[in-house]
C-alpha atoms as a PDB file:
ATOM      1  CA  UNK A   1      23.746 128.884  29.057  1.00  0.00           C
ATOM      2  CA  UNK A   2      24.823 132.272  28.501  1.00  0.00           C
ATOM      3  CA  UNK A   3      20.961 133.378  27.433  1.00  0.00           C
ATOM      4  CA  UNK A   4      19.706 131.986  30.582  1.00  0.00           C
ATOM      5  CA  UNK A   5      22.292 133.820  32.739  1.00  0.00           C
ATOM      6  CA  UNK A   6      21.283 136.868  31.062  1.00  0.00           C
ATOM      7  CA  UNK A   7      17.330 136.107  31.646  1.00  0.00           C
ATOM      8  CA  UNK A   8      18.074 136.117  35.459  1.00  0.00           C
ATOM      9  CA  UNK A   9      20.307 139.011  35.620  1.00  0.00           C
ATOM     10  CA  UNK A  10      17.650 140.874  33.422  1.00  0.00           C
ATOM     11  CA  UNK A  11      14.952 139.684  36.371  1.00  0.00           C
ATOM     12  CA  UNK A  12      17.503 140.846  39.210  1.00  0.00           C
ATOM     13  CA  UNK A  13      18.101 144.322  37.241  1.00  0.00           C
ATOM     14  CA  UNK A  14      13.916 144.847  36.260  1.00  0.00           C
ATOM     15  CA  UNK A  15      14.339 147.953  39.137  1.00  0.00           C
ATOM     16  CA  UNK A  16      16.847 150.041  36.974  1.00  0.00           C
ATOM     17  CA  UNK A  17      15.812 148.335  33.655  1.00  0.00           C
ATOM     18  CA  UNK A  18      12.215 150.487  33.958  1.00  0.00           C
ATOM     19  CA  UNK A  19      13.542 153.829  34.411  1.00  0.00           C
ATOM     20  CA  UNK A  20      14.802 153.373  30.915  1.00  0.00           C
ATOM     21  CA  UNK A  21      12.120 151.701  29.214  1.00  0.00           C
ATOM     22  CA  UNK A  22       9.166 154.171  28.120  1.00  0.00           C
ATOM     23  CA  UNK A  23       5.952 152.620  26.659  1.00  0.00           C
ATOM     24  CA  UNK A  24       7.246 148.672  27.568  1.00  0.00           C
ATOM     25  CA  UNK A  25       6.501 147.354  30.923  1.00  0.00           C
ATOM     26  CA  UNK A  26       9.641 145.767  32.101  1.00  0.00           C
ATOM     27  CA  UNK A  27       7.594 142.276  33.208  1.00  0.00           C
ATOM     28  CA  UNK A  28       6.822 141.822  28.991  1.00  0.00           C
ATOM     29  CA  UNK A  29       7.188 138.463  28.235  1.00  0.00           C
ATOM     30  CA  UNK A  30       7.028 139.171  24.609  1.00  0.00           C
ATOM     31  CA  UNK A  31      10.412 141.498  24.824  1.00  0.00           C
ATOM     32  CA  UNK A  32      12.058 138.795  26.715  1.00  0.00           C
ATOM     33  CA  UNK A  33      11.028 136.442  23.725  1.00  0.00           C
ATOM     34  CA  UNK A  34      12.692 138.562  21.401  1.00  0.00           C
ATOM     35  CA  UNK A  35      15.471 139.761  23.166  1.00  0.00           C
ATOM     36  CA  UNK A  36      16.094 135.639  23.206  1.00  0.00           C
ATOM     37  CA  UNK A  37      15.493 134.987  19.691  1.00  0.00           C
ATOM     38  CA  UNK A  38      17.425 137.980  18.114  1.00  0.00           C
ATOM     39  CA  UNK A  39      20.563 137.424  20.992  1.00  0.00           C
ATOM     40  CA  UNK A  40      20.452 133.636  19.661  1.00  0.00           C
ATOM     41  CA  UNK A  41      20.317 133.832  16.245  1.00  0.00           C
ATOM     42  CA  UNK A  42      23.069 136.034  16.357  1.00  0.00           C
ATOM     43  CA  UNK A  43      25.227 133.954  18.186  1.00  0.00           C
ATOM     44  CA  UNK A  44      24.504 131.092  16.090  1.00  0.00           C
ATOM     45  CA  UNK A  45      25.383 132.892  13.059  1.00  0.00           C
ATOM     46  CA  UNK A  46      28.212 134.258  14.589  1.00  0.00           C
ATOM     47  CA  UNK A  47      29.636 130.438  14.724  1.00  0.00           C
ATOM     48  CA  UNK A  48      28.125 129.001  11.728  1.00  0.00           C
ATOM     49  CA  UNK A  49      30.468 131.417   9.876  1.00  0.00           C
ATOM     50  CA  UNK A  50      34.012 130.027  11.359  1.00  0.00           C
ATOM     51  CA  UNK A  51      32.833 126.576  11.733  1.00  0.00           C
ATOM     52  CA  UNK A  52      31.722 126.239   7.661  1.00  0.00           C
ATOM     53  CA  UNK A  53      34.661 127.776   7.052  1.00  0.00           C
ATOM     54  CA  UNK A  54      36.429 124.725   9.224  1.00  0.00           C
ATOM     55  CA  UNK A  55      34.587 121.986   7.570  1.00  0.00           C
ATOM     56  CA  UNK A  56      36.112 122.837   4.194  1.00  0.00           C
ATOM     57  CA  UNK A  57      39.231 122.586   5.216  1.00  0.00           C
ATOM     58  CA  UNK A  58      41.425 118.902   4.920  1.00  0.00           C
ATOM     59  CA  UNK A  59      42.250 117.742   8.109  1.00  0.00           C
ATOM     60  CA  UNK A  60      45.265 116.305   7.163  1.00  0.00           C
ATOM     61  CA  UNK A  61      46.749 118.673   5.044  1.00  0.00           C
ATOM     62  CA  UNK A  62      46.297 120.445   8.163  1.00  0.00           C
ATOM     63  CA  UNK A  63      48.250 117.912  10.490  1.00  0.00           C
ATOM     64  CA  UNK A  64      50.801 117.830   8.063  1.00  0.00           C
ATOM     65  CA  UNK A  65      51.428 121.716   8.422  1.00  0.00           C
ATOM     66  CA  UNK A  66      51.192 121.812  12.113  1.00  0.00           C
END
């Protein structure tokens, strides 16, 4: 959800987004395609890391502290 939000706001923004872009023309598809895979994968590792952690962890040993 949050990738898409940012795909629309990076459409609604393409005015100000070209004065900073040099070489790249702002309507690219390819750096959109990037942009989505690299802002992805990133997030996904970001969460793989706390939820492996998670998964070796007893559930209820856990209750049983709580």
């Amino acid at each position: 959800l949050g990738l898409l939000v940012g795909i629309v706001i990076a459409f609604a923004l393409l005015q100000v987004a070209s004065r900073f872009m040099f070489g790249v023309s702002p309507n690219d598809p390819m750096i959109y395609l990037l942009t989505l895979i690299v802002m992805g994968g990133s997030a996904l590792f970001a969460a793989w890391i706390p939820a492996r952690r998670a998964t070796r962890v007893d559930p209820i040993e856990t209750l049983r502290q709580e």
